[in-house]
Amino acid sequence: MNNKETGISIIFFGLIFFFLGLLLLDTGLLCASNVIIVAGLSFLLKTNILNLTSGDEPKGILIFCTGVIFIFMRFFLFGFLFEVTGLFIILKSKIGGIKNKAKTMLFGILSKRIPKFFLK
């Protein structure tokens, strides 16, 4: 598994924690999801900080961090909206590649798990 696949997988697990935290209104799960998502972003962006200083990425980082602050202040809905908006702004230039990589990973996993007679 390369860095992009690892980053996408980690972000996916972070989003699962995030939605569970929203569903249960648990600040601990929401904070853990933020850490997991940031770790996934660092894998996805290959830990190159120069990628984050060009274009709209600084605006996305600021919006994401504002969402984290709202979650710490227990404003879950506003925090969720700010974080999703920030992640979209950070990743909008890479969404096409992420979508194709996620599709490839998903169908690769499914093709190994599903018996051949279902795929005909």
mmCIF file of N, CA and C in Angstrom:
data_model
loop_
_atom_site.group_PDB
_atom_site.id
_atom_site.type_symbol
_atom_site.label_atom_id
_atom_site.label_comp_id
_atom_site.label_asym_id
_atom_site.label_seq_id
_atom_site.Cartn_x
_atom_site.Cartn_y
_atom_site.Cartn_z
ATOM 1 N N MET A 1 0.843 -1.167 0.000
ATOM 2 C CA MET A 1 0.000 0.000 0.000
ATOM 3 C C MET A 1 0.899 1.244 0.000
ATOM 4 N N ASN A 2 0.653 2.150 -0.937
ATOM 5 C CA ASN A 2 1.473 3.353 -0.996
ATOM 6 C C ASN A 2 0.878 4.453 -0.117
ATOM 7 N N ASN A 3 1.510 5.634 -0.132
ATOM 8 C CA ASN A 3 1.085 6.724 0.758
ATOM 9 C C ASN A 3 -0.331 7.202 0.474
ATOM 10 N N LYS A 4 -0.721 7.261 -0.812
ATOM 11 C CA LYS A 4 -2.068 7.739 -1.135
ATOM 12 C C LYS A 4 -3.129 6.780 -0.607
ATOM 13 N N GLU A 5 -2.930 5.488 -0.822
ATOM 14 C CA GLU A 5 -3.908 4.511 -0.336
ATOM 15 C C GLU A 5 -3.979 4.523 1.185
ATOM 16 N N THR A 6 -2.826 4.639 1.831
ATOM 17 C CA THR A 6 -2.802 4.702 3.288
ATOM 18 C C THR A 6 -3.523 5.946 3.788
ATOM 19 N N GLY A 7 -3.256 7.084 3.155
ATOM 20 C CA GLY A 7 -3.909 8.331 3.550
ATOM 21 C C GLY A 7 -5.413 8.277 3.382
ATOM 22 N N ILE A 8 -5.871 7.726 2.264
ATOM 23 C CA ILE A 8 -7.313 7.612 2.023
ATOM 24 C C ILE A 8 -7.953 6.695 3.056
ATOM 25 N N SER A 9 -7.291 5.580 3.367
ATOM 26 C CA SER A 9 -7.835 4.650 4.365
ATOM 27 C C SER A 9 -7.918 5.302 5.741
ATOM 28 N N ILE A 10 -6.874 6.033 6.125
ATOM 29 C CA ILE A 10 -6.866 6.678 7.436
ATOM 30 C C ILE A 10 -7.943 7.759 7.506
ATOM 31 N N ILE A 11 -8.095 8.548 6.438
ATOM 32 C CA ILE A 11 -9.143 9.575 6.416
ATOM 33 C C ILE A 11 -10.523 8.932 6.503
ATOM 34 N N PHE A 12 -10.712 7.795 5.828
ATOM 35 C CA PHE A 12 -11.993 7.088 5.889
ATOM 36 C C PHE A 12 -12.315 6.669 7.322
ATOM 37 N N PHE A 13 -11.321 6.101 8.026
ATOM 38 C CA PHE A 13 -11.551 5.714 9.418
ATOM 39 C C PHE A 13 -11.794 6.942 10.292
ATOM 40 N N GLY A 14 -11.106 8.033 9.997
ATOM 41 C CA GLY A 14 -11.349 9.272 10.732
ATOM 42 C C GLY A 14 -12.762 9.773 10.539
ATOM 43 N N LEU A 15 -13.277 9.654 9.311
ATOM 44 C CA LEU A 15 -14.652 10.078 9.046
ATOM 45 C C LEU A 15 -15.663 9.178 9.752
ATOM 46 N N ILE A 16 -15.350 7.884 9.855
ATOM 47 C CA ILE A 16 -16.228 6.976 10.605
ATOM 48 C C ILE A 16 -16.288 7.408 12.071
ATOM 49 N N PHE A 17 -15.118 7.687 12.670
ATOM 50 C CA PHE A 17 -15.088 8.170 14.048
ATOM 51 C C PHE A 17 -15.841 9.494 14.171
ATOM 52 N N PHE A 18 -15.687 10.339 13.152
ATOM 53 C CA PHE A 18 -16.327 11.649 13.174
ATOM 54 C C PHE A 18 -17.846 11.517 13.191
ATOM 55 N N PHE A 19 -18.387 10.675 12.311
ATOM 56 C CA PHE A 19 -19.837 10.509 12.266
ATOM 57 C C PHE A 19 -20.364 9.798 13.511
ATOM 58 N N LEU A 20 -19.586 8.865 14.061
ATOM 59 C CA LEU A 20 -19.992 8.251 15.329
ATOM 60 C C LEU A 20 -20.003 9.283 16.451
ATOM 61 N N GLY A 21 -19.006 10.154 16.462
ATOM 62 C CA GLY A 21 -18.961 11.210 17.468
ATOM 63 C C GLY A 21 -20.121 12.173 17.344
ATOM 64 N N LEU A 22 -20.499 12.491 16.093
ATOM 65 C CA LEU A 22 -21.661 13.358 15.895
ATOM 66 C C LEU A 22 -22.943 12.665 16.318
ATOM 67 N N LEU A 23 -23.047 11.388 15.988
ATOM 68 C CA LEU A 23 -24.252 10.636 16.320
ATOM 69 C C LEU A 23 -24.427 10.520 17.832
ATOM 70 N N LEU A 24 -23.325 10.266 18.523
ATOM 71 C CA LEU A 24 -23.382 10.081 19.971
ATOM 72 C C LEU A 24 -23.119 11.368 20.751
ATOM 73 N N LEU A 25 -22.805 12.459 20.034
ATOM 74 C CA LEU A 25 -22.445 13.741 20.649
ATOM 75 C C LEU A 25 -21.324 13.570 21.670
ATOM 76 N N ASP A 26 -20.299 12.821 21.275
ATOM 77 C CA ASP A 26 -19.178 12.534 22.156
ATOM 78 C C ASP A 26 -17.972 13.358 21.713
ATOM 79 N N THR A 27 -17.517 14.239 22.580
ATOM 80 C CA THR A 27 -16.387 15.103 22.254
ATOM 81 C C THR A 27 -15.106 14.297 22.080
ATOM 82 N N GLY A 28 -14.948 13.232 22.842
ATOM 83 C CA GLY A 28 -13.746 12.406 22.730
ATOM 84 C C GLY A 28 -13.604 11.776 21.356
ATOM 85 N N LEU A 29 -14.695 11.225 20.834
ATOM 86 C CA LEU A 29 -14.651 10.643 19.488
ATOM 87 C C LEU A 29 -14.388 11.710 18.433
ATOM 88 N N LEU A 30 -14.976 12.875 18.601
ATOM 89 C CA LEU A 30 -14.764 13.950 17.637
ATOM 90 C C LEU A 30 -13.313 14.422 17.648
ATOM 91 N N CYS A 31 -12.725 14.536 18.822
ATOM 92 C CA CYS A 31 -11.320 14.946 18.908
ATOM 93 C C CYS A 31 -10.402 13.876 18.331
ATOM 94 N N ALA A 32 -10.706 12.612 18.618
ATOM 95 C CA ALA A 32 -9.908 11.522 18.051
ATOM 96 C C ALA A 32 -10.022 11.506 16.536
ATOM 97 N N SER A 33 -11.213 11.776 16.023
ATOM 98 C CA SER A 33 -11.382 11.789 14.571
ATOM 99 C C SER A 33 -10.586 12.916 13.938
ATOM 100 N N ASN A 34 -10.501 14.057 14.609
ATOM 101 C CA ASN A 34 -9.709 15.159 14.075
ATOM 102 C C ASN A 34 -8.238 14.778 13.965
ATOM 103 N N VAL A 35 -7.721 14.117 14.983
ATOM 104 C CA VAL A 35 -6.321 13.687 14.950
ATOM 105 C C VAL A 35 -6.108 12.666 13.835
ATOM 106 N N ILE A 36 -7.041 11.732 13.687
ATOM 107 C CA ILE A 36 -6.920 10.707 12.651
ATOM 108 C C ILE A 36 -7.002 11.332 11.264
ATOM 109 N N ILE A 37 -7.893 12.288 11.064
ATOM 110 C CA ILE A 37 -8.023 12.937 9.756
ATOM 111 C C ILE A 37 -6.762 13.718 9.421
ATOM 112 N N VAL A 38 -6.190 14.421 10.390
ATOM 113 C CA VAL A 38 -4.952 15.166 10.139
ATOM 114 C C VAL A 38 -3.812 14.203 9.803
ATOM 115 N N ALA A 39 -3.762 13.056 10.479
ATOM 116 C CA ALA A 39 -2.741 12.054 10.149
ATOM 117 C C ALA A 39 -2.946 11.527 8.732
ATOM 118 N N GLY A 40 -4.192 11.289 8.355
ATOM 119 C CA GLY A 40 -4.478 10.833 6.994
ATOM 120 C C GLY A 40 -4.116 11.871 5.956
ATOM 121 N N LEU A 41 -4.375 13.141 6.256
ATOM 122 C CA LEU A 41 -3.996 14.210 5.329
ATOM 123 C C LEU A 41 -2.489 14.280 5.156
ATOM 124 N N SER A 42 -1.748 14.062 6.240
ATOM 125 C CA SER A 42 -0.291 14.106 6.116
ATOM 126 C C SER A 42 0.223 12.963 5.244
ATOM 127 N N PHE A 43 -0.397 11.793 5.332
ATOM 128 C CA PHE A 43 -0.020 10.705 4.433
ATOM 129 C C PHE A 43 -0.424 11.016 3.002
ATOM 130 N N LEU A 44 -1.615 11.550 2.832
ATOM 131 C CA LEU A 44 -2.132 11.819 1.500
ATOM 132 C C LEU A 44 -1.328 12.893 0.789
ATOM 133 N N LEU A 45 -0.928 13.906 1.515
ATOM 134 C CA LEU A 45 -0.170 15.001 0.916
ATOM 135 C C LEU A 45 1.331 14.756 0.959
ATOM 136 N N LYS A 46 1.722 13.552 1.378
ATOM 137 C CA LYS A 46 3.122 13.129 1.427
ATOM 138 C C LYS A 46 3.957 14.021 2.340
ATOM 139 N N THR A 47 3.338 14.548 3.372
ATOM 140 C CA THR A 47 3.961 15.391 4.394
ATOM 141 C C THR A 47 4.758 16.550 3.810
ATOM 142 N N ASN A 48 4.382 17.004 2.632
ATOM 143 C CA ASN A 48 5.052 18.143 2.014
ATOM 144 C C ASN A 48 4.293 19.410 2.391
ATOM 145 N N ILE A 49 4.844 20.176 3.295
ATOM 146 C CA ILE A 49 4.155 21.362 3.802
ATOM 147 C C ILE A 49 4.024 22.432 2.730
ATOM 148 N N LEU A 50 4.868 22.405 1.714
ATOM 149 C CA LEU A 50 4.787 23.415 0.658
ATOM 150 C C LEU A 50 3.514 23.265 -0.163
ATOM 151 N N ASN A 51 2.941 22.074 -0.213
ATOM 152 C CA ASN A 51 1.672 21.888 -0.919
ATOM 153 C C ASN A 51 0.536 22.629 -0.232
ATOM 154 N N LEU A 52 0.652 22.848 1.053
ATOM 155 C CA LEU A 52 -0.430 23.465 1.808
ATOM 156 C C LEU A 52 -0.366 24.986 1.820
ATOM 157 N N THR A 53 0.689 25.567 1.265
ATOM 158 C CA THR A 53 0.823 27.021 1.306
ATOM 159 C C THR A 53 0.478 27.679 -0.015
ATOM 160 N N SER A 54 -0.008 26.921 -0.972
ATOM 161 C CA SER A 54 -0.331 27.505 -2.272
ATOM 162 C C SER A 54 -1.827 27.388 -2.539
ATOM 163 N N GLY A 55 -2.359 28.327 -3.281
ATOM 164 C CA GLY A 55 -3.762 28.271 -3.679
ATOM 165 C C GLY A 55 -4.709 28.499 -2.521
ATOM 166 N N ASP A 56 -5.747 27.666 -2.454
ATOM 167 C CA ASP A 56 -6.790 27.819 -1.431
ATOM 168 C C ASP A 56 -6.521 27.000 -0.171
ATOM 169 N N GLU A 57 -5.434 26.242 -0.130
ATOM 170 C CA GLU A 57 -5.202 25.361 1.004
ATOM 171 C C GLU A 57 -5.082 26.093 2.342
ATOM 172 N N PRO A 58 -4.402 27.252 2.438
ATOM 173 C CA PRO A 58 -4.365 27.931 3.748
ATOM 174 C C PRO A 58 -5.757 28.329 4.251
ATOM 175 N N LYS A 59 -6.633 28.725 3.339
ATOM 176 C CA LYS A 59 -8.003 29.061 3.723
ATOM 177 C C LYS A 59 -8.713 27.807 4.249
ATOM 178 N N GLY A 60 -8.504 26.667 3.594
ATOM 179 C CA GLY A 60 -9.113 25.416 4.038
ATOM 180 C C GLY A 60 -8.596 24.974 5.392
ATOM 181 N N ILE A 61 -7.294 25.150 5.621
ATOM 182 C CA ILE A 61 -6.717 24.781 6.915
ATOM 183 C C ILE A 61 -7.292 25.658 8.020
ATOM 184 N N LEU A 62 -7.429 26.951 7.747
ATOM 185 C CA LEU A 62 -7.996 27.868 8.735
ATOM 186 C C LEU A 62 -9.447 27.505 9.058
ATOM 187 N N ILE A 63 -10.221 27.166 8.039
ATOM 188 C CA ILE A 63 -11.624 26.788 8.258
ATOM 189 C C ILE A 63 -11.706 25.468 9.024
ATOM 190 N N PHE A 64 -10.847 24.492 8.688
ATOM 191 C CA PHE A 64 -10.834 23.215 9.401
ATOM 192 C C PHE A 64 -10.483 23.430 10.872
ATOM 193 N N CYS A 65 -9.465 24.239 11.142
ATOM 194 C CA CYS A 65 -9.067 24.505 12.529
ATOM 195 C C CYS A 65 -10.161 25.243 13.295
ATOM 196 N N THR A 66 -10.890 26.123 12.616
ATOM 197 C CA THR A 66 -12.023 26.794 13.245
ATOM 198 C C THR A 66 -13.087 25.769 13.640
ATOM 199 N N GLY A 67 -13.308 24.776 12.783
ATOM 200 C CA GLY A 67 -14.249 23.706 13.114
ATOM 201 C C GLY A 67 -13.807 22.908 14.323
ATOM 202 N N VAL A 68 -12.500 22.650 14.429
ATOM 203 C CA VAL A 68 -11.974 21.935 15.594
ATOM 204 C C VAL A 68 -12.236 22.749 16.865
ATOM 205 N N ILE A 69 -12.017 24.054 16.787
ATOM 206 C CA ILE A 69 -12.265 24.911 17.956
ATOM 207 C C ILE A 69 -13.746 24.888 18.337
ATOM 208 N N PHE A 70 -14.627 24.931 17.340
ATOM 209 C CA PHE A 70 -16.065 24.868 17.635
ATOM 210 C C PHE A 70 -16.430 23.548 18.316
ATOM 211 N N ILE A 71 -15.814 22.461 17.895
ATOM 212 C CA ILE A 71 -16.114 21.172 18.526
ATOM 213 C C ILE A 71 -15.617 21.155 19.965
ATOM 214 N N PHE A 72 -14.440 21.730 20.227
ATOM 215 C CA PHE A 72 -13.960 21.811 21.608
ATOM 216 C C PHE A 72 -14.879 22.672 22.475
ATOM 217 N N MET A 73 -15.536 23.646 21.849
ATOM 218 C CA MET A 73 -16.468 24.509 22.581
ATOM 219 C C MET A 73 -17.870 23.895 22.645
ATOM 220 N N ARG A 74 -18.027 22.676 22.138
ATOM 221 C CA ARG A 74 -19.271 21.902 22.154
ATOM 222 C C ARG A 74 -20.357 22.453 21.238
ATOM 223 N N PHE A 75 -19.962 23.106 20.155
ATOM 224 C CA PHE A 75 -20.888 23.495 19.096
ATOM 225 C C PHE A 75 -20.700 22.499 17.956
ATOM 226 N N PHE A 76 -21.300 21.312 18.091
ATOM 227 C CA PHE A 76 -21.021 20.203 17.192
ATOM 228 C C PHE A 76 -21.444 20.481 15.757
ATOM 229 N N LEU A 77 -22.617 21.037 15.569
ATOM 230 C CA LEU A 77 -23.118 21.261 14.216
ATOM 231 C C LEU A 77 -22.243 22.251 13.459
ATOM 232 N N PHE A 78 -21.917 23.372 14.096
ATOM 233 C CA PHE A 78 -21.060 24.356 13.433
ATOM 234 C C PHE A 78 -19.665 23.784 13.185
ATOM 235 N N GLY A 79 -19.148 23.044 14.158
ATOM 236 C CA GLY A 79 -17.837 22.422 13.991
ATOM 237 C C GLY A 79 -17.823 21.448 12.833
ATOM 238 N N PHE A 80 -18.879 20.637 12.740
ATOM 239 C CA PHE A 80 -18.987 19.677 11.641
ATOM 240 C C PHE A 80 -19.012 20.392 10.300
ATOM 241 N N LEU A 81 -19.833 21.426 10.181
ATOM 242 C CA LEU A 81 -19.936 22.146 8.910
ATOM 243 C C LEU A 81 -18.615 22.810 8.529
ATOM 244 N N PHE A 82 -17.947 23.412 9.497
ATOM 245 C CA PHE A 82 -16.669 24.051 9.208
ATOM 246 C C PHE A 82 -15.610 23.026 8.813
ATOM 247 N N GLU A 83 -15.565 21.885 9.502
ATOM 248 C CA GLU A 83 -14.555 20.876 9.185
ATOM 249 C C GLU A 83 -14.771 20.277 7.800
ATOM 250 N N VAL A 84 -16.003 19.952 7.471
ATOM 251 C CA VAL A 84 -16.278 19.378 6.148
ATOM 252 C C VAL A 84 -15.946 20.385 5.055
ATOM 253 N N THR A 85 -16.307 21.654 5.276
ATOM 254 C CA THR A 85 -15.988 22.690 4.295
ATOM 255 C C THR A 85 -14.481 22.850 4.154
ATOM 256 N N GLY A 86 -13.772 22.860 5.265
ATOM 257 C CA GLY A 86 -12.314 22.980 5.223
ATOM 258 C C GLY A 86 -11.656 21.812 4.511
ATOM 259 N N LEU A 87 -12.118 20.588 4.800
ATOM 260 C CA LEU A 87 -11.559 19.417 4.113
ATOM 261 C C LEU A 87 -11.838 19.474 2.620
ATOM 262 N N PHE A 88 -13.025 19.914 2.245
ATOM 263 C CA PHE A 88 -13.341 20.017 0.823
ATOM 264 C C PHE A 88 -12.434 21.034 0.141
ATOM 265 N N ILE A 89 -12.197 22.169 0.776
ATOM 266 C CA ILE A 89 -11.326 23.186 0.180
ATOM 267 C C ILE A 89 -9.898 22.670 0.072
ATOM 268 N N ILE A 90 -9.422 21.967 1.092
ATOM 269 C CA ILE A 90 -8.054 21.440 1.057
ATOM 270 C C ILE A 90 -7.906 20.400 -0.046
ATOM 271 N N LEU A 91 -8.903 19.533 -0.198
ATOM 272 C CA LEU A 91 -8.774 18.390 -1.101
ATOM 273 C C LEU A 91 -9.441 18.575 -2.454
ATOM 274 N N LYS A 92 -10.005 19.749 -2.755
ATOM 275 C CA LYS A 92 -10.771 19.881 -3.996
ATOM 276 C C LYS A 92 -9.912 19.723 -5.248
ATOM 277 N N SER A 93 -8.644 20.072 -5.178
ATOM 278 C CA SER A 93 -7.790 19.884 -6.351
ATOM 279 C C SER A 93 -7.384 18.422 -6.518
ATOM 280 N N LYS A 94 -7.546 17.626 -5.471
ATOM 281 C CA LYS A 94 -7.135 16.226 -5.512
ATOM 282 C C LYS A 94 -8.318 15.269 -5.522
ATOM 283 N N ILE A 95 -9.549 15.785 -5.572
ATOM 284 C CA ILE A 95 -10.730 14.926 -5.441
ATOM 285 C C ILE A 95 -10.841 13.927 -6.583
ATOM 286 N N GLY A 96 -10.509 14.323 -7.805
ATOM 287 C CA GLY A 96 -10.571 13.381 -8.925
ATOM 288 C C GLY A 96 -9.648 12.199 -8.713
ATOM 289 N N GLY A 97 -8.421 12.459 -8.296
ATOM 290 C CA GLY A 97 -7.473 11.384 -8.032
ATOM 291 C C GLY A 97 -7.877 10.534 -6.852
ATOM 292 N N ILE A 98 -8.411 11.165 -5.819
ATOM 293 C CA ILE A 98 -8.859 10.425 -4.637
ATOM 294 C C ILE A 98 -10.031 9.526 -4.999
ATOM 295 N N LYS A 99 -10.961 10.061 -5.802
ATOM 296 C CA LYS A 99 -12.139 9.278 -6.195
ATOM 297 C C LYS A 99 -11.727 8.046 -6.997
ATOM 298 N N ASN A 100 -10.825 8.221 -7.952
ATOM 299 C CA ASN A 100 -10.370 7.080 -8.751
ATOM 300 C C ASN A 100 -9.599 6.081 -7.901
ATOM 301 N N LYS A 101 -8.742 6.567 -6.997
ATOM 302 C CA LYS A 101 -7.955 5.676 -6.144
ATOM 303 C C LYS A 101 -8.871 4.905 -5.192
ATOM 304 N N ALA A 102 -9.892 5.579 -4.635
ATOM 305 C CA ALA A 102 -10.830 4.901 -3.731
ATOM 306 C C ALA A 102 -11.635 3.844 -4.477
ATOM 307 N N LYS A 103 -12.052 4.163 -5.720
ATOM 308 C CA LYS A 103 -12.784 3.186 -6.528
ATOM 309 C C LYS A 103 -11.921 1.964 -6.804
ATOM 310 N N THR A 104 -10.664 2.200 -7.173
ATOM 311 C CA THR A 104 -9.745 1.102 -7.455
ATOM 312 C C THR A 104 -9.536 0.244 -6.214
ATOM 313 N N MET A 105 -9.344 0.890 -5.056
ATOM 314 C CA MET A 105 -9.151 0.138 -3.817
ATOM 315 C C MET A 105 -10.392 -0.673 -3.470
ATOM 316 N N LEU A 106 -11.573 -0.060 -3.578
ATOM 317 C CA LEU A 106 -12.817 -0.736 -3.212
ATOM 318 C C LEU A 106 -13.074 -1.934 -4.107
ATOM 319 N N PHE A 107 -12.961 -1.742 -5.423
ATOM 320 C CA PHE A 107 -13.226 -2.854 -6.327
ATOM 321 C C PHE A 107 -12.133 -3.911 -6.258
ATOM 322 N N GLY A 108 -10.912 -3.509 -5.923
ATOM 323 C CA GLY A 108 -9.848 -4.487 -5.733
ATOM 324 C C GLY A 108 -10.119 -5.374 -4.535
ATOM 325 N N ILE A 109 -10.580 -4.781 -3.451
ATOM 326 C CA ILE A 109 -10.910 -5.548 -2.247
ATOM 327 C C ILE A 109 -12.122 -6.435 -2.497
ATOM 328 N N LEU A 110 -13.150 -5.876 -3.156
ATOM 329 C CA LEU A 110 -14.359 -6.659 -3.416
ATOM 330 C C LEU A 110 -14.096 -7.816 -4.368
ATOM 331 N N SER A 111 -13.246 -7.609 -5.364
ATOM 332 C CA SER A 111 -12.987 -8.686 -6.319
ATOM 333 C C SER A 111 -12.245 -9.846 -5.663
ATOM 334 N N LYS A 112 -11.483 -9.574 -4.604
ATOM 335 C CA LYS A 112 -10.804 -10.651 -3.885
ATOM 336 C C LYS A 112 -11.761 -11.391 -2.961
ATOM 337 N N ARG A 113 -12.790 -10.704 -2.461
ATOM 338 C CA ARG A 113 -13.698 -11.284 -1.479
ATOM 339 C C ARG A 113 -14.905 -11.978 -2.103
ATOM 340 N N ILE A 114 -15.363 -11.488 -3.251
ATOM 341 C CA ILE A 114 -16.569 -12.027 -3.871
ATOM 342 C C ILE A 114 -16.186 -13.200 -4.773
ATOM 343 N N PRO A 115 -16.899 -14.313 -4.658
ATOM 344 C CA PRO A 115 -16.609 -15.444 -5.552
ATOM 345 C C PRO A 115 -16.805 -15.060 -7.017
ATOM 346 N N LYS A 116 -16.092 -15.732 -7.888
ATOM 347 C CA LYS A 116 -16.072 -15.391 -9.313
ATOM 348 C C LYS A 116 -17.440 -15.525 -9.977
ATOM 349 N N PHE A 117 -18.293 -16.439 -9.529
ATOM 350 C CA PHE A 117 -19.573 -16.628 -10.213
ATOM 351 C C PHE A 117 -20.524 -15.453 -9.981
ATOM 352 N N PHE A 118 -20.290 -14.621 -8.978
ATOM 353 C CA PHE A 118 -21.110 -13.422 -8.797
ATOM 354 C C PHE A 118 -20.703 -12.303 -9.741
ATOM 355 N N LEU A 119 -19.487 -12.330 -10.234
ATOM 356 C CA LEU A 119 -18.973 -11.252 -11.069
ATOM 357 C C LEU A 119 -19.290 -11.434 -12.542
ATOM 358 N N LYS A 120 -19.833 -12.579 -12.937
ATOM 359 C CA LYS A 120 -20.121 -12.826 -14.355
ATOM 360 C C LYS A 120 -21.349 -12.121 -14.813
#
